PDB file of C-alpha atoms and ligand atoms in Angstrom:
ATOM      1  CA  MET N1138      -7.146   5.007   1.148  1.00  0.00           C
ATOM      2  CA  GLU N1139      -5.469   6.145  -2.054  1.00  0.00           C
ATOM      3  CA  PHE N1140      -1.868   5.865  -3.218  1.00  0.00           C
ATOM      4  CA  ASN N1141       0.119   7.412  -6.050  1.00  0.00           C
ATOM      5  CA  PHE N1142       0.482   4.026  -7.737  1.00  0.00           C
ATOM      6  CA  CYS N1143      -1.950   1.417  -8.926  1.00  0.00           C
ATOM      7  CA  ILE N1144      -3.042  -0.660  -5.930  1.00  0.00           C
ATOM      8  CA  ASN N1145      -4.534  -3.323  -8.179  1.00  0.00           C
ATOM      9  CA  ASP N1146      -1.080  -4.016  -9.647  1.00  0.00           C
ATOM     10  CA  VAL N1147       0.372  -4.677  -6.184  1.00  0.00           C
ATOM     11  CA  LEU N1148      -2.637  -6.258  -4.505  1.00  0.00           C
ATOM     12  CA  PRO N1149      -4.469  -8.060  -7.314  1.00  0.00           C
ATOM     13  CA  HIS N1150      -7.123  -9.602  -5.092  1.00  0.00           C
ATOM     14  CA  ARG N1151      -9.685  -7.973  -2.875  1.00  0.00           C
ATOM     15  CA  LEU N1152      -8.278  -9.969   0.049  1.00  0.00           C
ATOM     16  CA  ASN N1153      -4.514 -10.253   0.285  1.00  0.00           C
ATOM     17  CA  CYS N1154      -2.076 -11.569   2.844  1.00  0.00           C
ATOM     18  CA  ILE N1155       1.398 -10.123   3.454  1.00  0.00           C
ATOM     19  CA  ASP N1156       3.967 -11.926   5.579  1.00  0.00           C
ATOM     20  CA  GLY N1157       7.517 -11.130   6.668  1.00  0.00           C
ATOM     21  CA  SER N1158       8.714 -11.460   3.073  1.00  0.00           C
ATOM     22  CA  MET N1159       6.788  -8.227   2.393  1.00  0.00           C
ATOM     23  CA  LEU N1160       5.189  -9.782  -0.668  1.00  0.00           C
ATOM     24  CA  PRO N1161       1.503 -10.517  -1.211  1.00  0.00           C
ATOM     25  CA  ASP N1162       0.503 -14.187  -1.180  1.00  0.00           C
ATOM     26  CA  SER N1163      -0.374 -13.881  -4.880  1.00  0.00           C
ATOM     27  CA  PHE N1164       3.082 -12.688  -5.928  1.00  0.00           C
ATOM     28  CA  GLU N1165       4.854 -15.129  -8.240  1.00  0.00           C
ATOM     29  CA  SER N1166       7.743 -13.544 -10.121  1.00  0.00           C
ATOM     30  CA  ASP N1167      11.400 -14.519  -9.578  1.00  0.00           C
ATOM     31  CA  ASP N1168      12.572 -11.283 -11.102  1.00  0.00           C
ATOM     32  CA  ARG N1169      14.671  -9.417  -8.508  1.00  0.00           C
ATOM     33  CA  GLN N1170      13.670  -5.970  -9.666  1.00  0.00           C
ATOM     34  CA  MET N1171       9.976  -6.850  -9.632  1.00  0.00           C
ATOM     35  CA  ILE N1172      10.356  -8.315  -6.166  1.00  0.00           C
ATOM     36  CA  ALA N1173      12.103  -5.192  -4.884  1.00  0.00           C
ATOM     37  CA  GLU N1174       9.526  -2.864  -6.468  1.00  0.00           C
ATOM     38  CA  CYS N1175       6.645  -4.837  -5.027  1.00  0.00           C
ATOM     39  CA  GLN N1176       8.213  -4.928  -1.564  1.00  0.00           C
ATOM     40  CA  GLN N1177       8.750  -1.190  -1.702  1.00  0.00           C
ATOM     41  CA  LYS N1178       5.106  -0.536  -2.566  1.00  0.00           C
ATOM     42  CA  VAL N1179       3.876  -2.978   0.053  1.00  0.00           C
ATOM     43  CA  ALA N1180       5.989  -1.116   2.616  1.00  0.00           C
ATOM     44  CA  ILE N1181       4.416   2.200   1.585  1.00  0.00           C
ATOM     45  CA  ILE N1182       0.933   0.680   1.918  1.00  0.00           C
ATOM     46  CA  LEU N1183       1.619  -0.848   5.335  1.00  0.00           C
ATOM     47  CA  ASP N1184       3.206   2.306   6.706  1.00  0.00           C
ATOM     48  CA  LYS N1185       0.348   4.518   5.560  1.00  0.00           C
ATOM     49  CA  ILE N1186      -2.526   2.345   6.705  1.00  0.00           C
ATOM     50  CA  GLY N1187      -0.618   1.487   9.880  1.00  0.00           C
ATOM     51  CA  VAL N1188      -0.433   5.167  10.803  1.00  0.00           C
ATOM     52  CA  SER N1189      -4.168   5.604  10.164  1.00  0.00           C
ATOM     53  CA  SER N1190      -4.939   2.591  12.308  1.00  0.00           C
ATOM     54  CA  GLY N1191      -2.787   3.913  15.123  1.00  0.00           C
ATOM     55  CA  ILE N1192      -4.498   7.300  14.984  1.00  0.00           C
ATOM     56  CA  ALA N1193      -7.933   5.651  14.971  1.00  0.00           C
ATOM     57  CA  GLN N1194      -7.010   3.785  18.138  1.00  0.00           C
ATOM     58  CA  GLY N1195      -5.331   6.714  19.862  1.00  0.00           C
ATOM     59  CA  LEU N1196      -1.937   4.974  19.847  1.00  0.00           C
ATOM     60  CA  GLN N1197       1.323   6.892  19.968  1.00  0.00           C
ATOM     61  CA  THR N1198       3.117   4.381  17.747  1.00  0.00           C
ATOM     62  CA  PRO N1199       1.549   2.370  14.943  1.00  0.00           C
ATOM     63  CA  VAL N1200       1.248  -1.360  15.593  1.00  0.00           C
ATOM     64  CA  THR N1201       1.526  -2.064  11.892  1.00  0.00           C
ATOM     65  CA  SER N1202       4.515  -0.855   9.901  1.00  0.00           C
ATOM     66  CA  SER N1203       6.824  -2.277   7.276  1.00  0.00           C
ATOM     67  CA  ASP N1204       9.697  -2.337   9.767  1.00  0.00           C
ATOM     68  CA  ARG N1205       7.700  -4.364  12.251  1.00  0.00           C
ATOM     69  CA  LEU N1206       6.422  -6.861   9.730  1.00  0.00           C
ATOM     70  CA  ARG N1207       9.638  -7.387   7.800  1.00  0.00           C
ATOM     71  CA  ASN N1208      11.207 -10.745   8.683  1.00  0.00           C
ATOM     72  CA  SER N1209       8.651 -11.346  11.459  1.00  0.00           C
ATOM     73  CA  ASP N1210       6.327 -14.339  11.626  1.00  0.00           C
ATOM     74  CA  HIS N1211       3.282 -12.062  11.720  1.00  0.00           C
ATOM     75  CA  LYS N1212       0.836 -11.575   8.871  1.00  0.00           C
ATOM     76  CA  VAL N1213      -1.186  -8.623   7.640  1.00  0.00           C
ATOM     77  CA  TYR N1214      -4.406  -9.231   5.743  1.00  0.00           C
ATOM     78  CA  LEU N1215      -5.363  -6.325   3.502  1.00  0.00           C
ATOM     79  CA  LEU N1216      -8.764  -5.613   1.997  1.00  0.00           C
ATOM     80  CA  THR N1217      -8.931  -3.496  -1.134  1.00  0.00           C
ATOM     81  CA  ASN N1218     -11.640  -1.928  -3.210  1.00  0.00           C
ATOM     82  CA  PRO N1219     -10.449  -2.592  -6.783  1.00  0.00           C
ATOM     83  CA  ASP N1220     -12.932  -0.092  -8.205  1.00  0.00           C
ATOM     84  CA  GLY N1221     -11.704   2.778  -6.036  1.00  0.00           C
ATOM     85  CA  ASP N1222      -9.541   5.723  -7.125  1.00  0.00           C
ATOM     86  CA  GLY N1223     -10.749   5.659 -10.718  1.00  0.00           C
ATOM     87  CA  GLY N1224      -9.996   1.979 -11.153  1.00  0.00           C
ATOM     88  CA  ASP N1225      -6.495   2.003  -9.603  1.00  0.00           C
ATOM     89  CA  GLY N1226      -7.919   0.534  -6.423  1.00  0.00           C
ATOM     90  CA  THR N1227      -7.899   1.685  -2.808  1.00  0.00           C
ATOM     91  CA  VAL N1228      -6.896  -0.017   0.416  1.00  0.00           C
ATOM     92  CA  VAL N1229      -9.878  -0.398   2.710  1.00  0.00           C
ATOM     93  CA  GLY N1230      -8.603  -2.172   5.803  1.00  0.00           C
ATOM     94  CA  LEU N1231      -5.999  -4.266   7.569  1.00  0.00           C
ATOM     95  CA  LEU N1232      -5.985  -7.118  10.041  1.00  0.00           C
ATOM     96  CA  LYS N1233      -2.687  -8.077  11.633  1.00  0.00           C
ATOM     97  CA  ILE N1234      -2.249 -11.371  13.446  1.00  0.00           C
ATOM     98  CA  GLY N1235       0.557 -13.390  14.922  1.00  0.00           C
ATOM     99  CA  HIS N1236       1.490 -15.905  17.565  1.00  0.00           C
ATOM    100  CA  LYS N1237       2.382 -14.590  20.997  1.00  0.00           C
ATOM    101  CA  LYS N1238       3.576 -16.456  24.021  1.00  0.00           C
ATOM    102  CA  LEU N1239       1.110 -15.580  26.764  1.00  0.00           C
ATOM    103  CA  TYR N1240       0.179 -16.545  30.283  1.00  0.00           C
ATOM    104  CA  VAL N1241      -3.582 -16.917  30.119  1.00  0.00           C
ATOM    105  CA  PHE N1242      -5.917 -17.373  33.072  1.00  0.00           C
ATOM    106  CA  ASP N1243      -8.870 -19.702  32.644  1.00  0.00           C
ATOM    107  CA  ALA N1244     -12.225 -19.088  34.348  1.00  0.00           C
ATOM    108  CA  ALA N1245     -11.070 -21.001  37.441  1.00  0.00           C
ATOM    109  CA  GLY N1246      -8.079 -18.692  37.812  1.00  0.00           C
ATOM    110  CA  LYS N1247      -5.554 -21.299  36.723  1.00  0.00           C
ATOM    111  CA  HIS N1248      -2.934 -19.918  34.401  1.00  0.00           C
ATOM    112  CA  HIS N1249      -1.644 -21.572  31.247  1.00  0.00           C
ATOM    113  CA  GLU N1250       1.374 -20.809  29.134  1.00  0.00           C
ATOM    114  CA  LEU N1251       0.103 -20.725  25.572  1.00  0.00           C
ATOM    115  CA  THR N1252       1.070 -19.412  22.181  1.00  0.00           C
ATOM    116  CA  PRO N1253      -2.270 -18.544  20.617  1.00  0.00           C
ATOM    117  CA  ILE N1254      -2.830 -16.603  17.446  1.00  0.00           C
ATOM    118  CA  CYS N1255      -3.470 -13.026  18.489  1.00  0.00           C
ATOM    119  CA  VAL N1256      -5.281 -10.180  16.789  1.00  0.00           C
ATOM    120  CA  LEU N1257      -2.669  -7.434  16.933  1.00  0.00           C
ATOM    121  CA  ASP N1258      -4.195  -4.707  14.784  1.00  0.00           C
ATOM    122  CA  PHE N1259      -7.511  -4.273  12.997  1.00  0.00           C
ATOM    123  CA  TYR N1260      -8.647  -1.236  11.088  1.00  0.00           C
ATOM    124  CA  VAL N1261     -11.141  -0.295   8.407  1.00  0.00           C
ATOM    125  CA  HIS N1262     -10.924   3.114   6.791  1.00  0.00           C
ATOM    126  CA  GLU N1263     -13.325   5.573   8.390  1.00  0.00           C
ATOM    127  CA  SER N1264     -15.282   6.025   5.158  1.00  0.00           C
ATOM    128  CA  MET N1265     -16.032   2.290   5.018  1.00  0.00           C
ATOM    129  CA  GLN N1266     -16.749   1.319   8.613  1.00  0.00           C
ATOM    130  CA  ARG N1267     -19.990  -0.424   9.586  1.00  0.00           C
ATOM    131  CA  ALA N1268     -20.494  -1.700   6.060  1.00  0.00           C
ATOM    132  CA  GLY N1269     -19.295  -5.276   6.509  1.00  0.00           C
ATOM    133  CA  CYS N1270     -15.660  -4.701   5.495  1.00  0.00           C
ATOM    134  CA  GLY N1271     -14.327  -5.650   8.902  1.00  0.00           C
ATOM    135  CA  ARG N1272     -16.267  -8.872   8.847  1.00  0.00           C
ATOM    136  CA  MET N1273     -15.055  -9.676   5.363  1.00  0.00           C
ATOM    137  CA  LEU N1274     -11.444  -9.298   6.501  1.00  0.00           C
ATOM    138  CA  TYR N1275     -11.999 -11.227   9.709  1.00  0.00           C
ATOM    139  CA  GLU N1276     -13.791 -14.109   7.983  1.00  0.00           C
ATOM    140  CA  HIS N1277     -11.055 -14.367   5.398  1.00  0.00           C
ATOM    141  CA  MET N1278      -8.425 -14.514   8.131  1.00  0.00           C
ATOM    142  CA  LEU N1279     -10.368 -17.185  10.068  1.00  0.00           C
ATOM    143  CA  GLN N1280     -10.618 -19.316   6.955  1.00  0.00           C
ATOM    144  CA  ALA N1281      -7.003 -18.797   5.974  1.00  0.00           C
ATOM    145  CA  GLU N1282      -5.748 -19.590   9.476  1.00  0.00           C
ATOM    146  CA  ASN N1283      -8.284 -22.391   9.891  1.00  0.00           C
ATOM    147  CA  ILE N1284      -9.299 -21.162  13.326  1.00  0.00           C
ATOM    148  CA  ASN N1285     -12.492 -20.371  15.208  1.00  0.00           C
ATOM    149  CA  PRO N1286     -12.931 -16.799  16.496  1.00  0.00           C
ATOM    150  CA  GLU N1287     -13.103 -17.866  20.156  1.00  0.00           C
ATOM    151  CA  TYR N1288      -9.576 -19.294  20.001  1.00  0.00           C
ATOM    152  CA  LEU N1289      -7.969 -15.963  19.198  1.00  0.00           C
ATOM    153  CA  ALA N1290      -6.493 -13.694  21.851  1.00  0.00           C
ATOM    154  CA  LEU N1291      -6.955  -9.973  21.310  1.00  0.00           C
ATOM    155  CA  ASP N1292      -4.275  -7.420  22.049  1.00  0.00           C
ATOM    156  CA  ARG N1293      -5.882  -4.400  23.707  1.00  0.00           C
ATOM    157  CA  PRO N1294      -9.181  -4.565  21.832  1.00  0.00           C
ATOM    158  CA  SER N1295     -11.119  -1.344  21.405  1.00  0.00           C
ATOM    159  CA  GLU N1296     -14.779  -1.014  22.301  1.00  0.00           C
ATOM    160  CA  LYS N1297     -15.526  -1.195  18.598  1.00  0.00           C
ATOM    161  CA  LEU N1298     -13.752  -4.516  18.267  1.00  0.00           C
ATOM    162  CA  LEU N1299     -15.514  -5.905  21.338  1.00  0.00           C
ATOM    163  CA  GLY N1300     -18.824  -4.805  19.805  1.00  0.00           C
ATOM    164  CA  PHE N1301     -17.799  -6.322  16.488  1.00  0.00           C
ATOM    165  CA  LEU N1302     -17.046  -9.705  18.079  1.00  0.00           C
ATOM    166  CA  LYS N1303     -20.265  -9.675  20.063  1.00  0.00           C
ATOM    167  CA  LYS N1304     -22.321  -8.884  16.997  1.00  0.00           C
ATOM    168  CA  HIS N1305     -20.715 -11.251  14.521  1.00  0.00           C
ATOM    169  CA  TYR N1306     -19.458 -14.111  16.706  1.00  0.00           C
ATOM    170  CA  ASP N1307     -21.553 -13.887  19.862  1.00  0.00           C
ATOM    171  CA  LEU N1308     -18.407 -13.456  21.941  1.00  0.00           C
ATOM    172  CA  VAL N1309     -19.428 -11.801  25.186  1.00  0.00           C
ATOM    173  CA  HIS N1310     -17.891 -13.267  28.339  1.00  0.00           C
ATOM    174  CA  ILE N1311     -14.325 -12.111  28.851  1.00  0.00           C
ATOM    175  CA  ILE N1312     -12.003 -13.883  31.281  1.00  0.00           C
ATOM    176  CA  PRO N1313     -10.001 -11.186  33.087  1.00  0.00           C
ATOM    177  CA  GLN N1314      -6.255 -11.395  32.481  1.00  0.00           C
ATOM    178  CA  ASN N1315      -3.170  -9.823  34.038  1.00  0.00           C
ATOM    179  CA  ASN N1316      -2.097  -8.294  30.755  1.00  0.00           C
ATOM    180  CA  ASN N1317      -3.568  -6.355  27.870  1.00  0.00           C
ATOM    181  CA  PHE N1318      -4.815  -9.429  26.073  1.00  0.00           C
ATOM    182  CA  VAL N1319      -8.452 -10.440  26.064  1.00  0.00           C
ATOM    183  CA  VAL N1320      -9.749 -13.980  25.791  1.00  0.00           C
ATOM    184  CA  TYR N1321     -13.338 -15.157  26.008  1.00  0.00           C
ATOM    185  CA  ASP N1322     -14.706 -18.009  28.093  1.00  0.00           C
ATOM    186  CA  ARG N1323     -15.084 -20.157  24.968  1.00  0.00           C
ATOM    187  CA  PHE N1324     -11.314 -19.896  24.477  1.00  0.00           C
ATOM    188  CA  PHE N1325     -11.199 -22.722  27.040  1.00  0.00           C
ATOM    189  CA  SER N1326     -14.682 -24.163  27.409  1.00  0.00           C
ATOM    190  CA  THR N1327     -15.333 -25.245  23.839  1.00  0.00           C
ATOM    191  CA  ASN N1328     -11.843 -26.563  23.331  1.00  0.00           C
ATOM    192  CA  PRO N1329     -11.362 -29.453  25.771  1.00  0.00           C
ATOM    193  CA  ASP N1330      -8.188 -30.643  24.103  1.00  0.00           C
ATOM    194  CA  LEU N1331      -6.676 -27.200  24.280  1.00  0.00           C
ATOM    195  CA  LEU N1332      -3.674 -28.360  26.283  1.00  0.00           C
ATOM    196  CA  PRO N1333      -1.190 -29.420  25.217  1.00  0.00           C
ATOM    197  CA  GLY N1334      -0.670 -28.410  21.606  1.00  0.00           C
ATOM    198  CA  TYR N1335      -2.843 -25.334  21.472  1.00  0.00           C
ATOM    199  CA  LYS N1336      -1.833 -24.475  17.930  1.00  0.00           C
ATOM    200  CA  ASN N1337      -2.966 -27.822  16.594  1.00  0.00           C
ATOM    201  CA  SER N1338      -6.253 -28.095  18.431  1.00  0.00           C
ATOM    202  CA  ALA N1339      -7.912 -24.759  17.745  1.00  0.00           C
ATOM    203  CA  LYS N1340      -9.184 -25.672  14.330  1.00  0.00           C
ATOM    204  CA  ILE N1341     -12.150 -24.254  12.556  1.00  0.00           C
ATOM    205  CA  ASP N1342     -15.646 -25.553  13.099  1.00  0.00           C
ATOM    206  CA  SER N1343     -16.738 -26.803   9.693  1.00  0.00           C
ATOM    207  CA  SER N1344     -20.396 -25.956  10.351  1.00  0.00           C
ATOM    208  CA  ARG N1345     -19.419 -22.321  10.895  1.00  0.00           C
ATOM    209  CA  ALA N1346     -17.253 -22.381   7.793  1.00  0.00           C
ATOM    210  CA  ALA N1347     -20.153 -23.780   5.791  1.00  0.00           C
ATOM    211  CA  GLY N1348     -22.304 -20.875   6.958  1.00  0.00           C
ATOM    212  CA  LYS N1349     -19.873 -18.288   5.660  1.00  0.00           C
ATOM    213  CA  SER N1350     -21.687 -15.280   4.310  1.00  0.00           C
ATOM    214  CA  SER N1351     -20.844 -13.023   1.441  1.00  0.00           C
ATOM    215  CA  PHE N1352     -20.473  -9.279   1.859  1.00  0.00           C
ATOM    216  CA  SER N1353     -20.367  -6.202  -0.282  1.00  0.00           C
ATOM    217  CA  ILE N1354     -18.360  -3.039   0.151  1.00  0.00           C
ATOM    218  CA  THR N1355     -20.336   0.158   0.466  1.00  0.00           C
ATOM    219  CA  PRO N1356     -19.223   3.424   2.032  1.00  0.00           C
ATOM    220  CA  ALA N1357     -20.376   4.250   5.526  1.00  0.00           C
ATOM    221  CA  SER N1358     -19.690   7.171   7.777  1.00  0.00           C
ATOM    222  CA  GLY N1359     -19.362   7.891  11.455  1.00  0.00           C
ATOM    223  CA  ARG N1360     -16.820   6.573  13.910  1.00  0.00           C
ATOM    224  CA  ALA N1361     -15.620   7.374  17.407  1.00  0.00           C
ATOM    225  CA  LEU N1362     -12.332   7.107  19.211  1.00  0.00           C
ATOM    226  CA  VAL N1363     -12.374   4.554  21.971  1.00  0.00           C
ATOM    227  CA  SER N1364     -10.835   4.038  25.365  1.00  0.00           C
ATOM    228  CA  ARG N1365      -8.689   0.984  25.806  1.00  0.00           C
ATOM    229  CA  PRO N1366      -8.415  -1.352  28.789  1.00  0.00           C
ATOM    230  CA  VAL N1367      -5.017  -1.154  30.479  1.00  0.00           C
ATOM    231  CA  GLY N1368      -3.494  -4.158  32.169  1.00  0.00           C
ATOM    232  CA  ALA N1369      -0.707  -4.538  34.708  1.00  0.00           C
ATOM    233  CA  MET N1370       1.653  -6.469  32.430  1.00  0.00           C
ATOM    234  CA  ASP N1371       1.510  -4.424  29.296  1.00  0.00           C
ATOM    235  CA  LYS N1372       3.146  -6.306  26.429  1.00  0.00           C
ATOM    236  CA  ALA N1373       4.301  -4.404  23.384  1.00  0.00           C
ATOM    237  CA  LYS N1374       2.260  -5.325  20.338  1.00  0.00           C
TER     238      LYS N1374
HETATM  239  N1  COA T1181     -19.092   2.051  17.432  1.00  0.00           N
HETATM  240  C1  COA T1181     -19.469   0.909  17.978  1.00  0.00           C
HETATM  241  N2  COA T1181     -19.373  -0.311  17.363  1.00  0.00           N
HETATM  242  C2  COA T1181     -18.838  -0.324  16.132  1.00  0.00           C
HETATM  243  C3  COA T1181     -18.403   0.835  15.494  1.00  0.00           C
HETATM  244  C4  COA T1181     -18.557   2.071  16.195  1.00  0.00           C
HETATM  245  N3  COA T1181     -18.189   3.257  15.666  1.00  0.00           N
HETATM  246  N4  COA T1181     -17.919   0.502  14.286  1.00  0.00           N
HETATM  247  C5  COA T1181     -18.048  -0.842  14.162  1.00  0.00           C
HETATM  248  N5  COA T1181     -18.598  -1.345  15.284  1.00  0.00           N
HETATM  249  C6  COA T1181     -18.936  -2.767  15.549  1.00  0.00           C
HETATM  250  C7  COA T1181     -20.438  -2.844  15.757  1.00  0.00           C
HETATM  251  O1  COA T1181     -20.727  -4.063  16.406  1.00  0.00           O
HETATM  252  C8  COA T1181     -20.915  -2.909  14.321  1.00  0.00           C
HETATM  253  O2  COA T1181     -22.245  -3.394  14.187  1.00  0.00           O
HETATM  254  P1  COA T1181     -23.447  -2.305  14.102  1.00  0.00           P
HETATM  255  O3  COA T1181     -23.085  -1.352  13.017  1.00  0.00           O
HETATM  256  O4  COA T1181     -24.661  -3.132  13.770  1.00  0.00           O
HETATM  257  O5  COA T1181     -23.510  -1.659  15.448  1.00  0.00           O
HETATM  258  C9  COA T1181     -19.941  -3.841  13.695  1.00  0.00           C
HETATM  259  O6  COA T1181     -18.679  -3.535  14.355  1.00  0.00           O
HETATM  260  C10 COA T1181     -19.834  -3.599  12.215  1.00  0.00           C
HETATM  261  O7  COA T1181     -19.170  -4.692  11.622  1.00  0.00           O
HETATM  262  P2  COA T1181     -18.350  -4.427  10.286  1.00  0.00           P
HETATM  263  O8  COA T1181     -19.048  -3.431   9.434  1.00  0.00           O
HETATM  264  O9  COA T1181     -18.028  -5.750   9.684  1.00  0.00           O
HETATM  265  O10 COA T1181     -17.001  -3.814  10.898  1.00  0.00           O
HETATM  266  P3  COA T1181     -16.172  -2.544  10.406  1.00  0.00           P
HETATM  267  O11 COA T1181     -15.961  -2.592   8.939  1.00  0.00           O
HETATM  268  O12 COA T1181     -16.762  -1.302  10.966  1.00  0.00           O
HETATM  269  O13 COA T1181     -14.767  -2.819  11.117  1.00  0.00           O
HETATM  270  C11 COA T1181     -13.450  -2.221  13.027  1.00  0.00           C
HETATM  271  C12 COA T1181     -14.678  -2.971  12.522  1.00  0.00           C
HETATM  272  C13 COA T1181     -13.327  -2.439  14.538  1.00  0.00           C
HETATM  273  C14 COA T1181     -12.219  -2.753  12.332  1.00  0.00           C
HETATM  274  C15 COA T1181     -13.601  -0.735  12.675  1.00  0.00           C
HETATM  275  O14 COA T1181     -14.704  -0.227  13.385  1.00  0.00           O
HETATM  276  C16 COA T1181     -12.399   0.124  12.990  1.00  0.00           C
HETATM  277  O15 COA T1181     -11.482   0.212  12.196  1.00  0.00           O
HETATM  278  N6  COA T1181     -12.402   0.802  14.133  1.00  0.00           N
HETATM  279  C17 COA T1181     -11.302   1.706  14.500  1.00  0.00           C
HETATM  280  C18 COA T1181     -10.057   0.945  14.900  1.00  0.00           C
HETATM  281  C19 COA T1181     -10.313  -0.056  15.979  1.00  0.00           C
HETATM  282  O16 COA T1181     -10.966   0.212  16.982  1.00  0.00           O
HETATM  283  N7  COA T1181      -9.765  -1.245  15.763  1.00  0.00           N
HETATM  284  C20 COA T1181      -9.763  -2.331  16.708  1.00  0.00           C
HETATM  285  C21 COA T1181      -8.340  -2.524  17.139  1.00  0.00           C
HETATM  286  S1  COA T1181      -8.204  -3.236  18.722  1.00  0.00           S
END
């Protein structure tokens, strides 16, 4: 995804994280004008890729936008290709996460009030899908958040995301919920000290972290729109 400004100036790393301040994690200046300019460009990036993500998922309203992120406690991880657009860089994908207060059923049907980290939006540009970009983003997020993939809740995951999690993280068995969020059986079963203090207990498995792979970005083609599961207690993303 190309922009009419140099992406590498705004997002200097291949993997970047934007929070409610609307500044990349790498941003350091105290200069007000530089801050404002950077925030403005970040907003343009988020709005454009957010729209593409919404279209890819058949959503009427984008889940990711500058307005929604600004001053929130959510985060958007952005993957770039610094060599794209003649060396100005392109934006390849986004992964939005954040805590949500949820009522989650375990496999025995008992419900728990939790505030897990949720995957709220995930998108890789159509020209780059199925080339490892999604995994690169996801792995970076898992490392940065220090969390195992089974401890994330997913907001209305598409078939592609379910396939992605099965392939890369062997996540298969979903526990049915009364809302649009999806959790897997390992959300509970491999985390015996889950309650209380969910946020503190769902830490990353160091053996998995040690096995982290490296990936390269190469173009791919072919994608399909997906149908989305609909739950009774639809929560806005
Ligand atoms: N159909 C089915 N599965 C797909 C798929 C497709 N069109 N695209 C990706 N996947 C799954 C498959 O398991 C695939 O493995 P395979 O190619 O061996 O079958 C795996 O993801 C590829 O992993 P990776 O290349 O790291 O992922 P990616 O860069 O394609 O990114 C998504 C994954 C889900 C972010 C990307 O497909 C996407 O943006 N899809 C459209 C938006 C969307 O559905 N987002 C999920 C929001 S809930």
